[in-house]
Tab-separated table of C-alpha atoms in Angstrom:
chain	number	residue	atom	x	y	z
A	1067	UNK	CA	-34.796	-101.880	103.158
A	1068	UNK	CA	-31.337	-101.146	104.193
A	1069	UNK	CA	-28.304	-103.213	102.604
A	1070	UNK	CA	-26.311	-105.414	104.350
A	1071	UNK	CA	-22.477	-103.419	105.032
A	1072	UNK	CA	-19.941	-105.211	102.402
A	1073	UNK	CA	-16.574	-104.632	104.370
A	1074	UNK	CA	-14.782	-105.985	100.776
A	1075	UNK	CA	-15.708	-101.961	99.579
A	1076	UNK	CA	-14.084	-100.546	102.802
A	1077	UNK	CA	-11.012	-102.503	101.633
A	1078	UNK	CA	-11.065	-101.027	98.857
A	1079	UNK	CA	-11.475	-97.780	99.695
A	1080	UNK	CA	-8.337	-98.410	101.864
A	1081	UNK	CA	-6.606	-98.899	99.299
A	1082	UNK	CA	-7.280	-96.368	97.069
A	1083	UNK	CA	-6.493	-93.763	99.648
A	1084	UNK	CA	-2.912	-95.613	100.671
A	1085	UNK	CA	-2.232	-95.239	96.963
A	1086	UNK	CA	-3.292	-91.706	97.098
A	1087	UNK	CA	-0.480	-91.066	99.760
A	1088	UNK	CA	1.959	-92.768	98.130
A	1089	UNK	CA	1.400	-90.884	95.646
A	1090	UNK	CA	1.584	-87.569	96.769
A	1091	UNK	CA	4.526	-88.656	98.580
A	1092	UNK	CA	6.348	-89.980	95.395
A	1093	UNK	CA	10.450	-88.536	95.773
A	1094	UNK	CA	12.059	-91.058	93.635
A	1095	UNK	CA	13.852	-89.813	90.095
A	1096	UNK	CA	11.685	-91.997	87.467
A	1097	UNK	CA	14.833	-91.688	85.105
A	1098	UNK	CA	17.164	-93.708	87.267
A	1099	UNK	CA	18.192	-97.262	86.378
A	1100	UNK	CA	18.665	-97.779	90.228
A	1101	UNK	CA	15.974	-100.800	91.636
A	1102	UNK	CA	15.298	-99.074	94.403
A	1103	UNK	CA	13.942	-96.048	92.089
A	1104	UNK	CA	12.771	-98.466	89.275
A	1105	UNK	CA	10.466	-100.343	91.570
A	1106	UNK	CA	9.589	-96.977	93.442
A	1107	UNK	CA	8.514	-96.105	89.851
A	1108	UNK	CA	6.411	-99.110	89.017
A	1109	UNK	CA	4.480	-98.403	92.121
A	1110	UNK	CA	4.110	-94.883	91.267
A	1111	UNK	CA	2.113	-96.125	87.849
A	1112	UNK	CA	0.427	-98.827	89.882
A	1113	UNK	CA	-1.396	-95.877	92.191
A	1114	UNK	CA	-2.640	-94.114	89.224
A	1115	UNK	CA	-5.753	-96.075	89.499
A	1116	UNK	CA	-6.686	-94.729	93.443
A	1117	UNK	CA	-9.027	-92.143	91.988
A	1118	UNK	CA	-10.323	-94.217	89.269
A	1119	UNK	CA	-11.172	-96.579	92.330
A	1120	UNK	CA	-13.252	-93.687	94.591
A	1121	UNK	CA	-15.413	-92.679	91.118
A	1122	UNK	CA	-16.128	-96.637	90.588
A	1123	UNK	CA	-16.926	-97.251	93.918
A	1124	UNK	CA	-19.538	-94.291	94.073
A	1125	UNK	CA	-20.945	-95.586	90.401
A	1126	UNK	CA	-21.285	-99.291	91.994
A	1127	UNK	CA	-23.549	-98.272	94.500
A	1128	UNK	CA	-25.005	-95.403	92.616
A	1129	UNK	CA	-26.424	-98.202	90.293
A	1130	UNK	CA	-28.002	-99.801	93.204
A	1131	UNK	CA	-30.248	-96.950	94.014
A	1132	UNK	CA	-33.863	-96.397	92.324
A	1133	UNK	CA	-35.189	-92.765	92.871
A	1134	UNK	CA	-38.904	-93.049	92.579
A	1135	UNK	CA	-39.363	-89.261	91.383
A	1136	UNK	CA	-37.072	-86.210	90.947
A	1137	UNK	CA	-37.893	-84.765	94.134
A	1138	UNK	CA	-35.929	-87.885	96.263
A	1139	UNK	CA	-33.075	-87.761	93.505
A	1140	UNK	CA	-32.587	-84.115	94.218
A	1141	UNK	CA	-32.871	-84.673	97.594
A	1142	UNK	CA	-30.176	-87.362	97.656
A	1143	UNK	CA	-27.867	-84.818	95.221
A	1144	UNK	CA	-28.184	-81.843	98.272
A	1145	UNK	CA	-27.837	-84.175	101.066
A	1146	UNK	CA	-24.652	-86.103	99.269
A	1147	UNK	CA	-22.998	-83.375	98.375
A	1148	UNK	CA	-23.228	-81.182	101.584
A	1149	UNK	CA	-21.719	-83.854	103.314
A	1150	UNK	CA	-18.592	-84.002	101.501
A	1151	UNK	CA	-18.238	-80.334	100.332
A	1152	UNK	CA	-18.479	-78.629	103.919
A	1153	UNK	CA	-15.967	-80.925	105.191
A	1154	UNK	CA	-13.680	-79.549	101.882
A	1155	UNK	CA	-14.647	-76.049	102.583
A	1156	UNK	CA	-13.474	-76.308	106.164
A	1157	UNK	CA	-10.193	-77.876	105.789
A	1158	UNK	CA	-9.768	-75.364	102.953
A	1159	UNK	CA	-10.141	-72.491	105.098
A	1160	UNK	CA	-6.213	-72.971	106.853
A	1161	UNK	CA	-4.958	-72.997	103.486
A	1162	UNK	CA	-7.072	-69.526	102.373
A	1163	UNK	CA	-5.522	-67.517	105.186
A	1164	UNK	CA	-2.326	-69.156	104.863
A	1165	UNK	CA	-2.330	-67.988	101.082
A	1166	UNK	CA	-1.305	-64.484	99.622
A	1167	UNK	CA	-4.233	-63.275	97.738
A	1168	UNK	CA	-4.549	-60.423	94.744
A	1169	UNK	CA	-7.998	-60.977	94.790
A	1170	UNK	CA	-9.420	-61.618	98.086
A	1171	UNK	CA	-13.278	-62.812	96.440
A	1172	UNK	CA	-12.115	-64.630	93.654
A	1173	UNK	CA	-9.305	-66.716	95.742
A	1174	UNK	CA	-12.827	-67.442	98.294
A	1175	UNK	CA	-14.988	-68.114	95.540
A	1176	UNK	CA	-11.876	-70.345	93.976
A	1177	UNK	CA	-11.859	-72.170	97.843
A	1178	UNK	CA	-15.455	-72.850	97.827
A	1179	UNK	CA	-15.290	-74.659	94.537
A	1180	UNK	CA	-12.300	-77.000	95.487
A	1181	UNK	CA	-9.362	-75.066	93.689
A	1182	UNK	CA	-7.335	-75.613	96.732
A	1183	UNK	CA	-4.852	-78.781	97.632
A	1184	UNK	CA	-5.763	-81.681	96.143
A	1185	UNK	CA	-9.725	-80.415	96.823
A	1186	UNK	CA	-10.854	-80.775	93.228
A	1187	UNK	CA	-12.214	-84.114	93.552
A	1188	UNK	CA	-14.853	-83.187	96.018
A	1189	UNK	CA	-16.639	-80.976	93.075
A	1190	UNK	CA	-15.748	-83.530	90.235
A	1191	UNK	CA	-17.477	-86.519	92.606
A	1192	UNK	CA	-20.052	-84.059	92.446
A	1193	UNK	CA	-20.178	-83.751	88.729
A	1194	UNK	CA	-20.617	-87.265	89.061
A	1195	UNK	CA	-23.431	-87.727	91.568
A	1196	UNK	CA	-25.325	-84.830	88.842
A	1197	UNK	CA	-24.798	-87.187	86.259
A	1198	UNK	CA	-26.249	-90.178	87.887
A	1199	UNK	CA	-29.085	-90.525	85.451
A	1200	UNK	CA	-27.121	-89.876	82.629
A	1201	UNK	CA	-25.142	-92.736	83.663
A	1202	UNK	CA	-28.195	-95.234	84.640
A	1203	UNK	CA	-29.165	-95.338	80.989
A	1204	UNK	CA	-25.927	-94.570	79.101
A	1205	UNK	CA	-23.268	-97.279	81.330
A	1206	UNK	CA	-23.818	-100.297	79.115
A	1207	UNK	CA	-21.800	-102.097	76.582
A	1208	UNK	CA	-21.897	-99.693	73.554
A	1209	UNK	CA	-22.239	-96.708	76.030
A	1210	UNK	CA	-18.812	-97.514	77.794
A	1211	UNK	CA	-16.879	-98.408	74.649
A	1212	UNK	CA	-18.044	-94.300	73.520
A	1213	UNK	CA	-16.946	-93.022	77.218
A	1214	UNK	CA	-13.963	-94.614	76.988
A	1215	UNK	CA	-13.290	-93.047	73.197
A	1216	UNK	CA	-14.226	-89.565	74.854
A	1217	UNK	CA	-11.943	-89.843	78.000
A	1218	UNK	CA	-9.196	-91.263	76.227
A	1219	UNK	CA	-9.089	-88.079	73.221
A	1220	UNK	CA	-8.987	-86.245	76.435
A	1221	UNK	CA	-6.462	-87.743	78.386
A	1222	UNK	CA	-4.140	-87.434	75.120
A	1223	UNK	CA	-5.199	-83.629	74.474
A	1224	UNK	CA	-4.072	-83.151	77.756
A	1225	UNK	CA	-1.039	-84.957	77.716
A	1226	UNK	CA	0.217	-83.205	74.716
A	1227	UNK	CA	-0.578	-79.630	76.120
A	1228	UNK	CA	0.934	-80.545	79.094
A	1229	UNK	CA	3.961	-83.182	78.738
A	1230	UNK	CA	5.322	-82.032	75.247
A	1231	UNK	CA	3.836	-78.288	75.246
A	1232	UNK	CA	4.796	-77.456	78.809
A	1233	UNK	CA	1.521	-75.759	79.438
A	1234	UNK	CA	0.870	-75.188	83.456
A	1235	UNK	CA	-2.772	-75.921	84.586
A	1236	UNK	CA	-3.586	-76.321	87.943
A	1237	UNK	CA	-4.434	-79.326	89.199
A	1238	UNK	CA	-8.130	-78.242	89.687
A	1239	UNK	CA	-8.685	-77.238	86.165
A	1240	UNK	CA	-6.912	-80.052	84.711
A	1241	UNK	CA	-8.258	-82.786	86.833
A	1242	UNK	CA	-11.777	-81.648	88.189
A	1243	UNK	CA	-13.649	-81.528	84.798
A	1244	UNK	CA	-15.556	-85.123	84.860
A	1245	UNK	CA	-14.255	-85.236	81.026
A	1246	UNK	CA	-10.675	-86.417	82.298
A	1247	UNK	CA	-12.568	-89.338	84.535
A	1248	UNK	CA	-16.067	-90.224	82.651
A	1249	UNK	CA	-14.713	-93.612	81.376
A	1250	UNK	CA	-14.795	-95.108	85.178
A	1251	UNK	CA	-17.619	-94.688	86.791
A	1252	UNK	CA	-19.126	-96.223	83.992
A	1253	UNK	CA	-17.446	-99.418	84.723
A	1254	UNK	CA	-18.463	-98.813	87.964
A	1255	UNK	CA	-22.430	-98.566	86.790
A	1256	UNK	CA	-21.416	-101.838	84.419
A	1257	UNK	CA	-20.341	-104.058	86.766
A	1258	UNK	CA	-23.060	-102.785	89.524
A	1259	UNK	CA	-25.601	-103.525	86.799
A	1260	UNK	CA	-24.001	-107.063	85.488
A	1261	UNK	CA	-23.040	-107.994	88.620
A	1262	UNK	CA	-19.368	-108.944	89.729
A	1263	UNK	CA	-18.951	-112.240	88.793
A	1264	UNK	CA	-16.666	-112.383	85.584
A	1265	UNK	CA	-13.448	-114.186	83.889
A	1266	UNK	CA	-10.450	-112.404	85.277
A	1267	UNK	CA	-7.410	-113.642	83.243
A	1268	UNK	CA	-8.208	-111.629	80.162
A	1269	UNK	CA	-7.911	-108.414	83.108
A	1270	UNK	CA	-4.856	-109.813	84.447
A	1271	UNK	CA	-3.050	-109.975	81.247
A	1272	UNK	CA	-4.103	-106.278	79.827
A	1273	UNK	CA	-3.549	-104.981	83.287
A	1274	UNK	CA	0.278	-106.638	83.294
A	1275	UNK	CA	0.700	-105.153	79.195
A	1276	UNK	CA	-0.960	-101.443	80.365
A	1277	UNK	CA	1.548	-101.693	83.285
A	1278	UNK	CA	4.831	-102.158	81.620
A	1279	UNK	CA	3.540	-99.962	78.665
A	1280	UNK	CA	2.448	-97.191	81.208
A	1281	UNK	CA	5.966	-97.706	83.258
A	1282	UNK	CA	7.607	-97.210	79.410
A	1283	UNK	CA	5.894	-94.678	78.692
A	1284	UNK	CA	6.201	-92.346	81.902
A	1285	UNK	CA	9.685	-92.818	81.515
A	1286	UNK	CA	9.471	-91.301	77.948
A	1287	UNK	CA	7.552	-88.166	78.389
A	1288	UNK	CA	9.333	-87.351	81.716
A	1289	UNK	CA	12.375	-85.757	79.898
A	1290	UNK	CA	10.656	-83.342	77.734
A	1291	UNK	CA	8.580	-81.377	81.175
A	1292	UNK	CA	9.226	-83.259	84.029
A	1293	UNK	CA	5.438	-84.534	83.552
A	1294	UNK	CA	4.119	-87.905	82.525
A	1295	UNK	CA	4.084	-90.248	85.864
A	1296	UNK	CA	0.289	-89.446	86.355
A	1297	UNK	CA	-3.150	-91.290	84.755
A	1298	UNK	CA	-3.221	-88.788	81.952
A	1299	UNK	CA	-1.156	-91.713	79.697
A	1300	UNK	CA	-3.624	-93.834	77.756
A	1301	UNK	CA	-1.737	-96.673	79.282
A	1302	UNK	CA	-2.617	-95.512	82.688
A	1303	UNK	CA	-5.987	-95.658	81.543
A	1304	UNK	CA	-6.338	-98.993	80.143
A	1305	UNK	CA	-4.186	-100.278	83.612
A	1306	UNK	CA	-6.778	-98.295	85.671
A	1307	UNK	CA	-9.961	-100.251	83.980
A	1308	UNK	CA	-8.376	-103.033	83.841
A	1309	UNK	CA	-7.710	-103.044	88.095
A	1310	UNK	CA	-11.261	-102.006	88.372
A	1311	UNK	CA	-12.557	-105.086	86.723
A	1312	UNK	CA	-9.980	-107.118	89.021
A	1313	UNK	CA	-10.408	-105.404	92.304
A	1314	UNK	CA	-14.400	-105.792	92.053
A	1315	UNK	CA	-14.435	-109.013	91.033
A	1316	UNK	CA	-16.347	-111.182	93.590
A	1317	UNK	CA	-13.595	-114.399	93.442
A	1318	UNK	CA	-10.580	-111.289	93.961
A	1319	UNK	CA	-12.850	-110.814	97.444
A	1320	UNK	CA	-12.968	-113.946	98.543
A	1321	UNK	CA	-9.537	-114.981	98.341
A	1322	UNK	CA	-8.016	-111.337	99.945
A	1323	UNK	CA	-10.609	-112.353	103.128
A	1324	UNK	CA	-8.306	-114.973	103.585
A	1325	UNK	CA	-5.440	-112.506	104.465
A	1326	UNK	CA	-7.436	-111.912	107.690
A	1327	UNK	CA	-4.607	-109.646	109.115
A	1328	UNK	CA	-3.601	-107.372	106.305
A	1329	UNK	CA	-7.066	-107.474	104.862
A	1330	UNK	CA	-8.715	-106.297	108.338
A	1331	UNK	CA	-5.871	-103.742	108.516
A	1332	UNK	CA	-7.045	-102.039	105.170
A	1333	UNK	CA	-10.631	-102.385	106.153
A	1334	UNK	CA	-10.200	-99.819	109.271
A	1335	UNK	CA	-8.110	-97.632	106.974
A	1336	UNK	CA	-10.850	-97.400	104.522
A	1337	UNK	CA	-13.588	-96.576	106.857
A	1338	UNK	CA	-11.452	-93.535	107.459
A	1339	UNK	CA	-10.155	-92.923	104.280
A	1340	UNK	CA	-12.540	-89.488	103.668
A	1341	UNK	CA	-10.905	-88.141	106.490
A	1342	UNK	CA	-7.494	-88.960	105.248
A	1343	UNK	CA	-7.648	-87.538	101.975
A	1344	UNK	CA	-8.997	-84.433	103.468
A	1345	UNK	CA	-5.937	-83.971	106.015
A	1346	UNK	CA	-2.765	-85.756	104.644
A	1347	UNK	CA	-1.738	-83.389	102.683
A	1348	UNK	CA	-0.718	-81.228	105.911
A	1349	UNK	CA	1.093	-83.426	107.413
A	1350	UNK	CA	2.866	-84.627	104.006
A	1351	UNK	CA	3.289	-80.643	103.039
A	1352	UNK	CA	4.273	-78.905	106.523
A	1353	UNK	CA	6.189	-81.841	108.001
A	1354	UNK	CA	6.861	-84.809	106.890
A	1355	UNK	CA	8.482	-84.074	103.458
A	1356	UNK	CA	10.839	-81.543	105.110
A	1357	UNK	CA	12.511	-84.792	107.447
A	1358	UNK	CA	11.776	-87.520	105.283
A	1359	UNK	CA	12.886	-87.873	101.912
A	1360	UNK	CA	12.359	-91.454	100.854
A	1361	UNK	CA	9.081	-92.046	98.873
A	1362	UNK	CA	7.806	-95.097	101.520
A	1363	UNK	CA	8.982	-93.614	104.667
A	1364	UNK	CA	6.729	-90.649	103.776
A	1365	UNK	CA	3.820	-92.837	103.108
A	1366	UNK	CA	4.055	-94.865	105.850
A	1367	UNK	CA	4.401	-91.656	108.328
A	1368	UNK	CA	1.979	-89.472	107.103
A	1369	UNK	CA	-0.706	-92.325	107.025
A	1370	UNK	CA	0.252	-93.145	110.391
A	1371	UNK	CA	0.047	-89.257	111.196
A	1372	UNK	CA	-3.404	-89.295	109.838
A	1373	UNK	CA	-5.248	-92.023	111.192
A	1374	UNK	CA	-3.698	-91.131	114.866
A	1375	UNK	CA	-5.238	-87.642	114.325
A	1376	UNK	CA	-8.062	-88.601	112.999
A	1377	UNK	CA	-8.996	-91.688	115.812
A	1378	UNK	CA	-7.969	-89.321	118.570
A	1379	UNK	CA	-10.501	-86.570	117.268
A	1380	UNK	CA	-13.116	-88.908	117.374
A	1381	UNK	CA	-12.391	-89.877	120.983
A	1382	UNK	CA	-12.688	-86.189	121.999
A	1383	UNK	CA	-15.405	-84.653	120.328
A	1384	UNK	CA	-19.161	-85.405	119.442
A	1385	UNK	CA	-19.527	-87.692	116.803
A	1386	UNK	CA	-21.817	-85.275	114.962
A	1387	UNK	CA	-19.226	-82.067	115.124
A	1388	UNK	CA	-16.556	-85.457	113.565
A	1389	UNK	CA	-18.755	-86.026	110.834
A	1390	UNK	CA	-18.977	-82.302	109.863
A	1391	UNK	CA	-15.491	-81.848	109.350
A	1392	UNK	CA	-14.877	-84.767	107.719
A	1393	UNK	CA	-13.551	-88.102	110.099
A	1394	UNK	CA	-16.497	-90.628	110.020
């Protein structure tokens, strides 16, 4: 039997992918006293959580599904995964023959596996979607305290090598191993197992103390490489759970459908937002960063930019060939 559509996850996947441009749009010095940059800043460390959002998302409705054998589970993992990896291999392609290459295979073989743009999380969802059963028995109580324990030795590994040693890894290889995420889809398999309907002023108070400490802390390890304003700050983590817990809270839903406006607003965006992700970065890389130089004017374009293309491409061709590259 097919479930009824919850508009409340389109929301948030609206969202998280608004945070994801902001993001990559971010222009602001985080070292200035000035409010314009402060507060520019304390948005910057709110975003951290967009992916964190996408992986708990999946999880929730991951938990929801009960494969009867191995044959439909592997069937679901090929027919998943196809659908978001050729879309990522074909908006990957511009950016191949754009490229200089020294080694013509390995920079194709390095496209087909995401290395490109912001790509990598289209293999590490796919990490993800392989580790579904792994996750159906391993996301409860105990199981998420020991993710978290693992992600978070990770996350400060990484920050060390890369905020106070000055290492360079590109984003794919530091950001696509699941390792660096494994902590949230698990609370994405907890509450879709436990269900959504939970205290939330114990989350509001850690998420306000991660906040400020991940705000203090970005502004501390920025100096020493110019690094530091991402999720790889234990703070960022803790903030990042801590939103998850909030934004899928059932009582958070009910009072932002209120907001009929705004919340409708974020709704189309989200039933979008794959398409987004997959294109903003051209418009944010080519264009708009070369005319606009304030952190929300770039956000605002470029999503603007995006969801014109994207709607108009829809209008034109066969919903089938949309699908295929990506705008759903």
């Amino acid at each position: 039997m097919k479930r009824k559509h919850i508009d409340y996850f389109d929301f948030l996947r609206g969202l998280a992918i608004i945070f994801v441009v902001f993001n990559h749009s971010y222009s602001a010095d985080p070292m200035s006293d000035g409010l314009i940059d402060m507060i520019y800043l304390l948005i910057r460390q709110i975003v951290t959580c967009a992916v964190p959002i996408f992986l708990a998302q999946s999880a929730f409705f991951l938990s929801k599904k009960n494969f009867v054998n191995k044959s439909e589970y592997f069937s679901y993992l090929k027919s998943h995964s196809l659908r978001i990896w050729i879309p990522m291999v074909i908006w990957s392609l511009p950016l191949f023959f754009i490229k200089d290459h020294h080694n013509y295979i390995g920079s194709f073989i390095y496209m087909l596996i995401g290395g490109y743009s912001i790509y990598y999380f289209i293999p590490l969802i796919i990490q993800f979607y392989v580790l579904q059963p792994v996750y159906k028995r391993f996301a409860r109580n105990w199981g998420v305290v020991i993710l978290f324990v693992i992600n978070a030795i990770y996350v400060a590994v990484d920050n060390y090598i890369v905020s106070f040693k000055g290492v360079r890894l590109s984003l794919f290889f530091e950001c696509a191993p699941f390792v660096m995420w494994v902590v949230y889809p698990a609370i994405g398999y907890y509450i879709g197992t436990n269900g959504r309907d939970y205290k939330l002023w114990p989350w509001y108070l850690l998420a306000f103390a991660s906040l400020c400490m991940s705000v203090l802390e970005a502004r501390a390890l920025y100096p020493y490489q110019g690094e530091g304003l991402g999720v790889t700050k234990i703070s960022s983590m803790i903030f990042s759970i801590s939103t998850l817990f909030i934004l899928f809270s059932s009582k958070l839903e009910i009072s932002l459908k209120n907001s009929t406006c705004t919340y409708q607003t974020i709704v189309d965006v989200g039933k979008i937002s794959f398409g987004i992700y997959l294109i903003h970065k051209y418009f944010l890389e080519f264009a708009v960063k070369n005319i606009i130089f304030d952190t929300a004017g770039r956000t605002v374009v470029t999503m603007i930019l995006s969801v014109l293309l994207i709607i108009s491409v829809k209008k034109t061709i066969h919903t089938k060939i949309a699908e295929k590259i990506g705008f759903r």
